[in-house]
PDB file of N, CA and C in Angstrom:
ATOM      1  N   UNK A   8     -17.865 -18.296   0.794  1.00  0.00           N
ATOM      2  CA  UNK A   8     -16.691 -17.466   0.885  1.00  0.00           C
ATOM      3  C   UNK A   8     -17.046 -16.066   1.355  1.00  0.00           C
ATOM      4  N   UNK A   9     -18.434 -15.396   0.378  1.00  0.00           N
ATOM      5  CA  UNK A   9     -18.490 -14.705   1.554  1.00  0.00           C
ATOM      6  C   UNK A   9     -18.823 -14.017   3.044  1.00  0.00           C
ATOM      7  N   UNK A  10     -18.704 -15.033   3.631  1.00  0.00           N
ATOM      8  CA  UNK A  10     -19.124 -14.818   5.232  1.00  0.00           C
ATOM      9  C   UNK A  10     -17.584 -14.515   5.730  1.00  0.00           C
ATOM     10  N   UNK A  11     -16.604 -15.398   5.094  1.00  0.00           N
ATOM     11  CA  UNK A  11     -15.019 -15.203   5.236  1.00  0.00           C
ATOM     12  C   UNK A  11     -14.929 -13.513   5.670  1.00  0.00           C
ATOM     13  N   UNK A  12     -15.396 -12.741   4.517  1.00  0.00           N
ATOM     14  CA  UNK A  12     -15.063 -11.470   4.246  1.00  0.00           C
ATOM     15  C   UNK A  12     -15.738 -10.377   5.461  1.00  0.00           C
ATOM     16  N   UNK A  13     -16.652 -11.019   6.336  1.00  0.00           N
ATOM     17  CA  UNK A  13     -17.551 -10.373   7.542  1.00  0.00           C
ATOM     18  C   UNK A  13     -16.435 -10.588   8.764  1.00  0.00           C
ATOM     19  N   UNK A  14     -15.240 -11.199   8.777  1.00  0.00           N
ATOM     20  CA  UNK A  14     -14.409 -11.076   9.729  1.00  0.00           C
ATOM     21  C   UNK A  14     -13.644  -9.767   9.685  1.00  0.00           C
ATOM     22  N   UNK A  15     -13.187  -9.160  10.536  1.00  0.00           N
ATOM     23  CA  UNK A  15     -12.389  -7.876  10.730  1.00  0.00           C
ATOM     24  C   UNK A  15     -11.286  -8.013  10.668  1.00  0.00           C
ATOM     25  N   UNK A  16     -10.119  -7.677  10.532  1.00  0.00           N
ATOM     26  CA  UNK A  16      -8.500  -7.115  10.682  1.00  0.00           C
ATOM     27  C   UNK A  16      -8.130  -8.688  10.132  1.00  0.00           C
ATOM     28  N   UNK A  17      -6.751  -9.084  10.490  1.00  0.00           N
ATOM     29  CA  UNK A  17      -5.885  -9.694   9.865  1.00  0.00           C
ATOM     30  C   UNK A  17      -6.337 -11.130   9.687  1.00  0.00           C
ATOM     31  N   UNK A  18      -7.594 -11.423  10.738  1.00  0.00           N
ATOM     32  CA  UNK A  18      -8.029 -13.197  10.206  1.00  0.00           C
ATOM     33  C   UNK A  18      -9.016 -12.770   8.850  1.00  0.00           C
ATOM     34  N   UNK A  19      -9.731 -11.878   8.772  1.00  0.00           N
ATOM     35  CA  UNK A  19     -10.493 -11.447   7.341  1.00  0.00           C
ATOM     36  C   UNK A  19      -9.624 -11.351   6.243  1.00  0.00           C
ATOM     37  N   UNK A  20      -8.178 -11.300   5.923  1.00  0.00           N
ATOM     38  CA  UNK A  20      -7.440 -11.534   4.786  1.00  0.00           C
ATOM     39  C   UNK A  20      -6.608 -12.843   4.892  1.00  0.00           C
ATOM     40  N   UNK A  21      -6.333 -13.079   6.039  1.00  0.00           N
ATOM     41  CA  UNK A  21      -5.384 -14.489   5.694  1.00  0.00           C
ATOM     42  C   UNK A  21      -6.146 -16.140   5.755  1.00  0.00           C
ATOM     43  N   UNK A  22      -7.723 -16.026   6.201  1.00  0.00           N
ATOM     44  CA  UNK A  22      -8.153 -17.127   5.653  1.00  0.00           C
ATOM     45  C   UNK A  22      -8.432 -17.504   4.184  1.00  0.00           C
ATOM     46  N   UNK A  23      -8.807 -16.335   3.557  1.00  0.00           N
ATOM     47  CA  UNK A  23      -8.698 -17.018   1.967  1.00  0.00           C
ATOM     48  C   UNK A  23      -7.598 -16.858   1.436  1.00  0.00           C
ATOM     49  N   UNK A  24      -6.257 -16.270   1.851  1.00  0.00           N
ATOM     50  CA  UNK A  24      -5.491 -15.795   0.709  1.00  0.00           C
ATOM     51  C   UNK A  24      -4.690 -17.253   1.149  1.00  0.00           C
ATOM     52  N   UNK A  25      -4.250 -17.426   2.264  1.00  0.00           N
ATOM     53  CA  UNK A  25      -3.313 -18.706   2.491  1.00  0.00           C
ATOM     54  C   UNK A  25      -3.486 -19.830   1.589  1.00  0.00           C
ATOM     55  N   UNK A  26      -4.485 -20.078   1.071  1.00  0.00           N
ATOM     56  CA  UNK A  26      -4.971 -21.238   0.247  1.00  0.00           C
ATOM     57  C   UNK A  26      -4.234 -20.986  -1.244  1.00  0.00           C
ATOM     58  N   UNK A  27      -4.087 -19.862  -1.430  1.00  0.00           N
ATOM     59  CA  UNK A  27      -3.139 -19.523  -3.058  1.00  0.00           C
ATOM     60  C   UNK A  27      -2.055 -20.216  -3.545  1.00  0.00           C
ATOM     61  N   UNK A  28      -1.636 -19.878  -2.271  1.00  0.00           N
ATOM     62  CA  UNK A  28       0.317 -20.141  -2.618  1.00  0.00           C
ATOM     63  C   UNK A  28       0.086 -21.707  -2.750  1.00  0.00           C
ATOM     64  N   UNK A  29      -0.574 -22.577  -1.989  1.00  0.00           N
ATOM     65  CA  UNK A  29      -0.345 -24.093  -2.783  1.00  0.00           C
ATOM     66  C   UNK A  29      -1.252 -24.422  -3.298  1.00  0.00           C
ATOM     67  N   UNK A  30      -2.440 -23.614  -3.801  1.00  0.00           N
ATOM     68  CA  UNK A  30      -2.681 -23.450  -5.260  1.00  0.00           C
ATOM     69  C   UNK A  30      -2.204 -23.129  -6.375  1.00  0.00           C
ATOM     70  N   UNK A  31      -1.401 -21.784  -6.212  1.00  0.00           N
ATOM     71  CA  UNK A  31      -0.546 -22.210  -8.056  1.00  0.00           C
ATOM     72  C   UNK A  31       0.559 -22.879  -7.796  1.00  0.00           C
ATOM     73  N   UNK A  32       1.046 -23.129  -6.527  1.00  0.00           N
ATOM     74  CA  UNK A  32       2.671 -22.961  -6.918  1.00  0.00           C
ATOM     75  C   UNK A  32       2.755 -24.745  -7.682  1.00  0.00           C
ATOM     76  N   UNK A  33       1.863 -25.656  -7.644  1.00  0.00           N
ATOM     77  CA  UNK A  33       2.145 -26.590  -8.338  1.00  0.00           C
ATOM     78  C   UNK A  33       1.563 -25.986 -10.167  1.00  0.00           C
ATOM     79  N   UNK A  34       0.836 -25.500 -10.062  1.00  0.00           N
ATOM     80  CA  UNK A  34       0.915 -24.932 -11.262  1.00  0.00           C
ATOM     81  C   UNK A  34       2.145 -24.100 -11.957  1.00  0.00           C
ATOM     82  N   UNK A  35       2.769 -23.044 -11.450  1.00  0.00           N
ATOM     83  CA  UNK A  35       3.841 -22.701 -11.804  1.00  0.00           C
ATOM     84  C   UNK A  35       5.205 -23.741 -11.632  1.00  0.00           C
ATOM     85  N   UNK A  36       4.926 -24.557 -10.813  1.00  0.00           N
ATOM     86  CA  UNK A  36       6.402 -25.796 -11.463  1.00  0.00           C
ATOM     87  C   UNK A  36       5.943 -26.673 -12.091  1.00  0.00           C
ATOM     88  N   UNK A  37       5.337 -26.973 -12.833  1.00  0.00           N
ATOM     89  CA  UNK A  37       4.728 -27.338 -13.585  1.00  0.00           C
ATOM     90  C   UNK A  37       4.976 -26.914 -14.764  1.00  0.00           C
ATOM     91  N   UNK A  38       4.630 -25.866 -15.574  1.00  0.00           N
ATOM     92  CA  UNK A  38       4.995 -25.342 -16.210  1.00  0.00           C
ATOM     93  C   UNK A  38       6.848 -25.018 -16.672  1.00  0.00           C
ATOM     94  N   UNK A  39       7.402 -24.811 -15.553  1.00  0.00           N
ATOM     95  CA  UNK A  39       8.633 -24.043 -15.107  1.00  0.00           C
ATOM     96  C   UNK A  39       9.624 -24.921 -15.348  1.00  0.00           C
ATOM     97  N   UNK A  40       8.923 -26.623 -14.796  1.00  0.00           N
ATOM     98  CA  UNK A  40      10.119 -27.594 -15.482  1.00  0.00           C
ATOM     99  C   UNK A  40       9.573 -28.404 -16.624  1.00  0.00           C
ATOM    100  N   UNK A  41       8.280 -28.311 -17.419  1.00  0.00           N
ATOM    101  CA  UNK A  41       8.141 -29.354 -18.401  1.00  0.00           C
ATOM    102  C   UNK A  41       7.614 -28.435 -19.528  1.00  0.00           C
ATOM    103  N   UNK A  42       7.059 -27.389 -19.649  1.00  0.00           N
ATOM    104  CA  UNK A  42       6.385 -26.398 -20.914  1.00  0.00           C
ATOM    105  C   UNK A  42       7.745 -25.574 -21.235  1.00  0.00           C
ATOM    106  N   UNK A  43       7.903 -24.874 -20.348  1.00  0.00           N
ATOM    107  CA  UNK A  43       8.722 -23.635 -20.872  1.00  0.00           C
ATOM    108  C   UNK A  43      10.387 -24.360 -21.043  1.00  0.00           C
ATOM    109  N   UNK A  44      10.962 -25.518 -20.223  1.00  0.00           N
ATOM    110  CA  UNK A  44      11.954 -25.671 -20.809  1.00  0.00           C
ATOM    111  C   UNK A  44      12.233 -26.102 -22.156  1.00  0.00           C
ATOM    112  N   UNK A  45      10.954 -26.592 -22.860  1.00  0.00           N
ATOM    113  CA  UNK A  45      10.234 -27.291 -23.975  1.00  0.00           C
ATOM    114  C   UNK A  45      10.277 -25.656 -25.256  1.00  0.00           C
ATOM    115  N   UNK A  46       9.900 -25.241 -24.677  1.00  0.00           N
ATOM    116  CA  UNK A  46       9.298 -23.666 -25.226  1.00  0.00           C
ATOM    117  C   UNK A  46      10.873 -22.978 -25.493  1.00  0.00           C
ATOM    118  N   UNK A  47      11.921 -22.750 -24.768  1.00  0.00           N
ATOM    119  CA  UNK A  47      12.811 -22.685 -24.959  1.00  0.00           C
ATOM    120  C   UNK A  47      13.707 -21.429 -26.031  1.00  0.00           C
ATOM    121  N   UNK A  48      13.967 -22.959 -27.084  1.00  0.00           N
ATOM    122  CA  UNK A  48      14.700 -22.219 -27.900  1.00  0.00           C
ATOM    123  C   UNK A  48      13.190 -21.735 -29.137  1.00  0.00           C
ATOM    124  N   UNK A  49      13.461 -20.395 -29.488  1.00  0.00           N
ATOM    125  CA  UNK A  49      12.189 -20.328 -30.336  1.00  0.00           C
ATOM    126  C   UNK A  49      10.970 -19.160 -29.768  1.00  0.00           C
ATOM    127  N   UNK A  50      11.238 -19.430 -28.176  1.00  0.00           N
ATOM    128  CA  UNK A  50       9.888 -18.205 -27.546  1.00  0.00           C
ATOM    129  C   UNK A  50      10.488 -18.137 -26.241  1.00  0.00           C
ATOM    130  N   UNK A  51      11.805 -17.305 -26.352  1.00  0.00           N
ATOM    131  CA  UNK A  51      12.375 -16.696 -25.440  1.00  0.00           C
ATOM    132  C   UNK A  51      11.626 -15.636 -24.663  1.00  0.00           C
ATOM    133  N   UNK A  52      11.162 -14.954 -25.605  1.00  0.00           N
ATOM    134  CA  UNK A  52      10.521 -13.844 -24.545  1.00  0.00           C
ATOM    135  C   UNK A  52       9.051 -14.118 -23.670  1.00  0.00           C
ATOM    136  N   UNK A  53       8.225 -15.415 -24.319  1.00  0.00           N
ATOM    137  CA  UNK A  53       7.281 -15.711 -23.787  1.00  0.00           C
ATOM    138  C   UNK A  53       7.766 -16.565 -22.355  1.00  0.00           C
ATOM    139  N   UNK A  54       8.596 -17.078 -22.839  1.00  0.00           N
ATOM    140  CA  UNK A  54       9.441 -17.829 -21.285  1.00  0.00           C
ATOM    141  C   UNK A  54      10.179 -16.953 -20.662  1.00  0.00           C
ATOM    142  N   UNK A  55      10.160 -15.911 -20.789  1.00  0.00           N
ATOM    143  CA  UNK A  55      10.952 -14.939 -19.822  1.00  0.00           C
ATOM    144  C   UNK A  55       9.813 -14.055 -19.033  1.00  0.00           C
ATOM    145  N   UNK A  56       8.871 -13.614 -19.588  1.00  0.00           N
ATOM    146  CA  UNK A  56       7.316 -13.262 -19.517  1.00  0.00           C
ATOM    147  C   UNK A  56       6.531 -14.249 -18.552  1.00  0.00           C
ATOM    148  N   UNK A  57       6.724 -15.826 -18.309  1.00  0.00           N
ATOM    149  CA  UNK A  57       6.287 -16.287 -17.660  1.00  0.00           C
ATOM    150  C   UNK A  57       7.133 -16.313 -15.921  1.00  0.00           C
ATOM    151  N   UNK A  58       8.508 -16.636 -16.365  1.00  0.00           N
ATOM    152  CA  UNK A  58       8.707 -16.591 -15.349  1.00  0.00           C
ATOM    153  C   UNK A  58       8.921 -15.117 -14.727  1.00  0.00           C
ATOM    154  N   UNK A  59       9.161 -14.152 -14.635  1.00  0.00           N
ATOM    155  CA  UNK A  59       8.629 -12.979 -13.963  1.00  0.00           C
ATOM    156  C   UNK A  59       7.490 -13.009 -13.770  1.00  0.00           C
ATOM    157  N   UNK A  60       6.318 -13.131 -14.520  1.00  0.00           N
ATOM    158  CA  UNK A  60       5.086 -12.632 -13.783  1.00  0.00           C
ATOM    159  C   UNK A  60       4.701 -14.207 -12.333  1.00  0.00           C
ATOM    160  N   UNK A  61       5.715 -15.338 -12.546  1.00  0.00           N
ATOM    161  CA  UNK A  61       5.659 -16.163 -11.658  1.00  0.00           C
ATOM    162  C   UNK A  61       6.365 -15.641 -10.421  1.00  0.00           C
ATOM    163  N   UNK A  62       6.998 -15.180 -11.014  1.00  0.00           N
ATOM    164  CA  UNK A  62       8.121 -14.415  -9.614  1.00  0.00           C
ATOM    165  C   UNK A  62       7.283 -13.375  -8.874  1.00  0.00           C
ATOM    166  N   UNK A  63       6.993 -12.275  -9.679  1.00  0.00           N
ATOM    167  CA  UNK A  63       5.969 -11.592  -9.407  1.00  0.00           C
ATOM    168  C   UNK A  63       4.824 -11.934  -8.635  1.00  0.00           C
ATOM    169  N   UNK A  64       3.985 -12.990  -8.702  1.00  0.00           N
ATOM    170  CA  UNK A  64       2.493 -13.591  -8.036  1.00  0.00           C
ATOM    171  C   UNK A  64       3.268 -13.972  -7.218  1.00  0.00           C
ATOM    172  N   UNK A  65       4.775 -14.629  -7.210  1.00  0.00           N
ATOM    173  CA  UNK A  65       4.623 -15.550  -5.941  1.00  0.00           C
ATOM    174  C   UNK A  65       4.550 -14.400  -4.873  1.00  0.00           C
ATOM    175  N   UNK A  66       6.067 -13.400  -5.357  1.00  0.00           N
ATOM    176  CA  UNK A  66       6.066 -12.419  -3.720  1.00  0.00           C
ATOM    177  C   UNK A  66       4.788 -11.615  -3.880  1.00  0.00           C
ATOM    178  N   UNK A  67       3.828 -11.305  -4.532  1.00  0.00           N
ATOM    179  CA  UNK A  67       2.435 -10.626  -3.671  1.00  0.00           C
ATOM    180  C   UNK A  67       1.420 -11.542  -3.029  1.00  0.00           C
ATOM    181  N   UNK A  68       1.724 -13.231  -3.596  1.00  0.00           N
ATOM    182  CA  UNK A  68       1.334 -14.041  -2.311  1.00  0.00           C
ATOM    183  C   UNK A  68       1.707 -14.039  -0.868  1.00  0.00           C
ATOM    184  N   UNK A  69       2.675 -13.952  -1.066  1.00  0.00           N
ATOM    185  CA  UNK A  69       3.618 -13.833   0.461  1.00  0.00           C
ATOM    186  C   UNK A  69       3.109 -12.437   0.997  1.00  0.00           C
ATOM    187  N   UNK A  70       2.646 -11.895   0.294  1.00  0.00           N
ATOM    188  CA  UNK A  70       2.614 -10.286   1.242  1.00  0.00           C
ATOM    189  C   UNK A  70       0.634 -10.330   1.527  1.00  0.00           C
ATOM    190  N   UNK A  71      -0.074 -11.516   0.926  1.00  0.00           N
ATOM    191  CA  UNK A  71      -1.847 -11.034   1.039  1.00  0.00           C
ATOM    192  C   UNK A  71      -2.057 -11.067   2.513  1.00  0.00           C
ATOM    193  N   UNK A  72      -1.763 -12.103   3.542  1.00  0.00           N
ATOM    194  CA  UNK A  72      -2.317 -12.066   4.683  1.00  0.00           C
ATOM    195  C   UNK A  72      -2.379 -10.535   5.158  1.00  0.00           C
ATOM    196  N   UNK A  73      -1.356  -9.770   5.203  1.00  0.00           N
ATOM    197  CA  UNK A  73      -0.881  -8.478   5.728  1.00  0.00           C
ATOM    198  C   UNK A  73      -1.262  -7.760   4.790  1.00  0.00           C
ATOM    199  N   UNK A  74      -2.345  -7.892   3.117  1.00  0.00           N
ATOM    200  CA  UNK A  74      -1.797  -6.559   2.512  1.00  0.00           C
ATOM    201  C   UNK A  74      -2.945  -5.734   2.655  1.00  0.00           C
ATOM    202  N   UNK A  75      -2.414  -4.591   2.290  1.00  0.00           N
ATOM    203  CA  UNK A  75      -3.945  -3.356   1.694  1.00  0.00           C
ATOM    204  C   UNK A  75      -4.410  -3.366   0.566  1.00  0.00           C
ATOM    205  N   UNK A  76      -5.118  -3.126   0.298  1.00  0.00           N
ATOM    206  CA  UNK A  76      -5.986  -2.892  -0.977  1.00  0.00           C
ATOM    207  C   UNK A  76      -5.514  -2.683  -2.421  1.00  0.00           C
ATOM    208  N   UNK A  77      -4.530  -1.936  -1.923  1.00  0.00           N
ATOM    209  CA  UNK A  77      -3.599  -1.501  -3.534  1.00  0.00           C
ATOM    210  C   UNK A  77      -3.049  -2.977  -3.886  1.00  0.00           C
ATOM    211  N   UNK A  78      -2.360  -3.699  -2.455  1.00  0.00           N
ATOM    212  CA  UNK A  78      -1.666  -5.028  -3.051  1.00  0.00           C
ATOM    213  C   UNK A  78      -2.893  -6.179  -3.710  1.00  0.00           C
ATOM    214  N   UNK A  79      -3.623  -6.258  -3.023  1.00  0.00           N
ATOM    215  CA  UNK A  79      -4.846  -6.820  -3.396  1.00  0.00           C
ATOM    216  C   UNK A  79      -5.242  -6.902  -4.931  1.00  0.00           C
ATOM    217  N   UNK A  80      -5.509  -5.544  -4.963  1.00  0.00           N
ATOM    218  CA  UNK A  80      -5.686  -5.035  -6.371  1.00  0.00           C
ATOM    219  C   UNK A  80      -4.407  -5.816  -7.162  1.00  0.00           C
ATOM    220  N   UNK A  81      -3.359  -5.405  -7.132  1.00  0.00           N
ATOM    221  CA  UNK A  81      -1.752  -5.536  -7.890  1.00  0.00           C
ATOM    222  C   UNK A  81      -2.451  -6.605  -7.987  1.00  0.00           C
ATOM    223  N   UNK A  82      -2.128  -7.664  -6.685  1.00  0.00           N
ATOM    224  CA  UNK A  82      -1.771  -9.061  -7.304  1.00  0.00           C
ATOM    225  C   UNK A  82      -3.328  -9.833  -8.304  1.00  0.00           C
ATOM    226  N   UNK A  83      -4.533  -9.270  -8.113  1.00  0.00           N
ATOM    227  CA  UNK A  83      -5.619  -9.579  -8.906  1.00  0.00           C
ATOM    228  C   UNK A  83      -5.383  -9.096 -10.498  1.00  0.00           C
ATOM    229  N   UNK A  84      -5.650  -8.398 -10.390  1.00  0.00           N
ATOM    230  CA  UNK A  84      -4.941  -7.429 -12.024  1.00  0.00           C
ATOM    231  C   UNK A  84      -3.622  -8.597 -12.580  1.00  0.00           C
ATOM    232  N   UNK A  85      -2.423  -9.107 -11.449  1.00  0.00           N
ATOM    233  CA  UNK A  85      -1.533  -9.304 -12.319  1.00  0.00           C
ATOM    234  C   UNK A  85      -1.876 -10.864 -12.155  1.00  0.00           C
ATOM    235  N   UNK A  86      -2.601 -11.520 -11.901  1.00  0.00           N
ATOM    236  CA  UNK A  86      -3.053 -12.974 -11.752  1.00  0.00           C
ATOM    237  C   UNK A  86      -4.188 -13.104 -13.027  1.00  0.00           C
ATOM    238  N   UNK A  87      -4.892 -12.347 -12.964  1.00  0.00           N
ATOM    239  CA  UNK A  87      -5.852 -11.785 -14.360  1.00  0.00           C
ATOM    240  C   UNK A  87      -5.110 -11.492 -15.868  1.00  0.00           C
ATOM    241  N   UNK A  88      -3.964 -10.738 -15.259  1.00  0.00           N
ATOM    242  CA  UNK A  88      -3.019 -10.613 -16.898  1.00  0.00           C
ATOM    243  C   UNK A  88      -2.587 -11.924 -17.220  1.00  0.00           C
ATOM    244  N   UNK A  89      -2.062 -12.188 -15.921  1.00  0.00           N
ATOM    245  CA  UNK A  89      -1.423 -13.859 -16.631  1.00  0.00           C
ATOM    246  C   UNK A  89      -1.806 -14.824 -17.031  1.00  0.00           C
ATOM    247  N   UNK A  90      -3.599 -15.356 -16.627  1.00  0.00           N
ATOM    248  CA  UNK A  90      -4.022 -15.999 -16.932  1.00  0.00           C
ATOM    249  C   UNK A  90      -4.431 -16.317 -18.738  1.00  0.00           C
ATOM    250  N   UNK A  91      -4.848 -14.681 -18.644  1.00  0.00           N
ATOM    251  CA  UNK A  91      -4.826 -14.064 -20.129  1.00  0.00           C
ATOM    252  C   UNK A  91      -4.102 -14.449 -21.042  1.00  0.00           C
ATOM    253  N   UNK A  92      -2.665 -13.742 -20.457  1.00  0.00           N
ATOM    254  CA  UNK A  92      -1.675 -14.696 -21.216  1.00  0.00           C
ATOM    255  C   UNK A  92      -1.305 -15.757 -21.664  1.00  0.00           C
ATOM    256  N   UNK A  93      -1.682 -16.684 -20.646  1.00  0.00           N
ATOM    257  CA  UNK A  93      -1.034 -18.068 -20.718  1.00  0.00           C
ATOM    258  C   UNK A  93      -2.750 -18.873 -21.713  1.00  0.00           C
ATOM    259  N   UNK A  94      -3.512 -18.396 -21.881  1.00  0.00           N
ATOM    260  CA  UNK A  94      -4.455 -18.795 -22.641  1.00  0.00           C
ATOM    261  C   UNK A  94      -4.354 -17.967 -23.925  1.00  0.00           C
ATOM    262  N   UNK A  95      -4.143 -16.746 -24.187  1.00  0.00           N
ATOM    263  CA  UNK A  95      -3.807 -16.398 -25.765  1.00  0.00           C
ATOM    264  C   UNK A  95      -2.819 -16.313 -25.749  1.00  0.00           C
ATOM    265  N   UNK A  96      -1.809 -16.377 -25.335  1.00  0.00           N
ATOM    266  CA  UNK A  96      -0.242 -16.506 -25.994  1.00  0.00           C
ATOM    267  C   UNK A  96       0.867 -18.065 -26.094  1.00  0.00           C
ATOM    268  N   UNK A  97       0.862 -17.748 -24.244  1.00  0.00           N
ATOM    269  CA  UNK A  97       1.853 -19.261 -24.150  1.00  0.00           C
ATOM    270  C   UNK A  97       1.518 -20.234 -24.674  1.00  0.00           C
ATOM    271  N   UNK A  98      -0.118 -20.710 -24.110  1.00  0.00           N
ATOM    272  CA  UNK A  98      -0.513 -22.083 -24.696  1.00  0.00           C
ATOM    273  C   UNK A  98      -0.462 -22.011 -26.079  1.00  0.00           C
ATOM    274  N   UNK A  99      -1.209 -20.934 -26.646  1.00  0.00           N
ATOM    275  CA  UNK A  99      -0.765 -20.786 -28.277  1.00  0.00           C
ATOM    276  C   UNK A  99       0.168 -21.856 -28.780  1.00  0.00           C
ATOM    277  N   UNK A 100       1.610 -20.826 -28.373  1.00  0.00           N
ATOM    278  CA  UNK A 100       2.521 -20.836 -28.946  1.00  0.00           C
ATOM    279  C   UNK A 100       3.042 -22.180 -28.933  1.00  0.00           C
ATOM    280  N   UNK A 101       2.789 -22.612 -27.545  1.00  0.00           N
ATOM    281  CA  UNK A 101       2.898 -23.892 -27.218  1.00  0.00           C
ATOM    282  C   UNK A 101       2.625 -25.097 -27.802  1.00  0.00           C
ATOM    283  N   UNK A 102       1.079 -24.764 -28.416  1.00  0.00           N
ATOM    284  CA  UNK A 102       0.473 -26.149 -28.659  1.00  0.00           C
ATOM    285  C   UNK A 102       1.701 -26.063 -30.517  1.00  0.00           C
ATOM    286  N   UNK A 103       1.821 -24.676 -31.274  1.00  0.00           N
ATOM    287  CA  UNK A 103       2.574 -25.277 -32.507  1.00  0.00           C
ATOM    288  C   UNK A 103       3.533 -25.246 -32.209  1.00  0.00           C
ATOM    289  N   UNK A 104       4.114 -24.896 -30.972  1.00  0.00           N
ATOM    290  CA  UNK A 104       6.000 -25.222 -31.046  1.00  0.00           C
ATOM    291  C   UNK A 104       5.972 -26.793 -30.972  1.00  0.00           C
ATOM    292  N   UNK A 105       5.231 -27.237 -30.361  1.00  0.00           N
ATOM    293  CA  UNK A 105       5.191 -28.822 -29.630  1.00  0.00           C
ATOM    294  C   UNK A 105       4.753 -29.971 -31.003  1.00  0.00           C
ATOM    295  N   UNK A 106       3.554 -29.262 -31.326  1.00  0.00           N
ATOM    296  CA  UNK A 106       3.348 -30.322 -32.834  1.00  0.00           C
ATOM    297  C   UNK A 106       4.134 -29.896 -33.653  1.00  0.00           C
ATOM    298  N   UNK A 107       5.129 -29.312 -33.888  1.00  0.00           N
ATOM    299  CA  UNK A 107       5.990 -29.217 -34.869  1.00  0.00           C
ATOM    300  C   UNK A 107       7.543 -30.221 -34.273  1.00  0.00           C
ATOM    301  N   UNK A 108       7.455 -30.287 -33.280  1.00  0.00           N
ATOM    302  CA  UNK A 108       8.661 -31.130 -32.707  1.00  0.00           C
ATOM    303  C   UNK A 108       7.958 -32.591 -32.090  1.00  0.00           C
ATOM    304  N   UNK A 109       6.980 -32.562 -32.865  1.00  0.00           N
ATOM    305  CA  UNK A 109       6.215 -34.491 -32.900  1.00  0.00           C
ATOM    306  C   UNK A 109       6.798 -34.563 -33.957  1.00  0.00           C
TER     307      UNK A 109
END
């Protein structure tokens, strides 16, 4: 990957970033129609928390081929928070909302 990064101007950002968007986006529907409609009643704000920061990653995907550095940054930082999240919080919450409704 990095020899990718020895290319100059706009093919040096849009060969690795293009690969993202259908990298999570089956991850975020995924989630979007079988966890969080599950999650629901009970962890409203963690399902409201997911889908914004999904909304969020998707449009700074759409903007990496073209972005600068600051977006770069944004969308790393906020792909890094979420991951965070969704490993100490959602799944958390998840795994006892779910064994309690076995």
């Amino acid at each position: 990957m990095l020899t990718i990064f020895r290319f100059a101007g706009p093919a040096r950002n849009a060969m690795p970033f293009e690969c993202l968007g259908p990298a999570l986006e089956p991850h975020f529907r995924s989630e979007e129609s079988g966890l969080l409609p599950a999650m629901l009643a009970g962890e409203e704000a963690l399902v409201a928390r997911t889908l914004r920061e999904h909304a969020e990653l998707r449009a700074l995907v759409g903007r990496l081929p073209d972005a600068d550095a600051t977006t770069l940054l944004s969308f790393a930082d906020l792909l890094s928070a979420h991951v965070r999240f969704e490993e100490r919080e959602l799944f958390a919450a998840a795994q006892l909302r779910l064994d309690q409704q076995d």
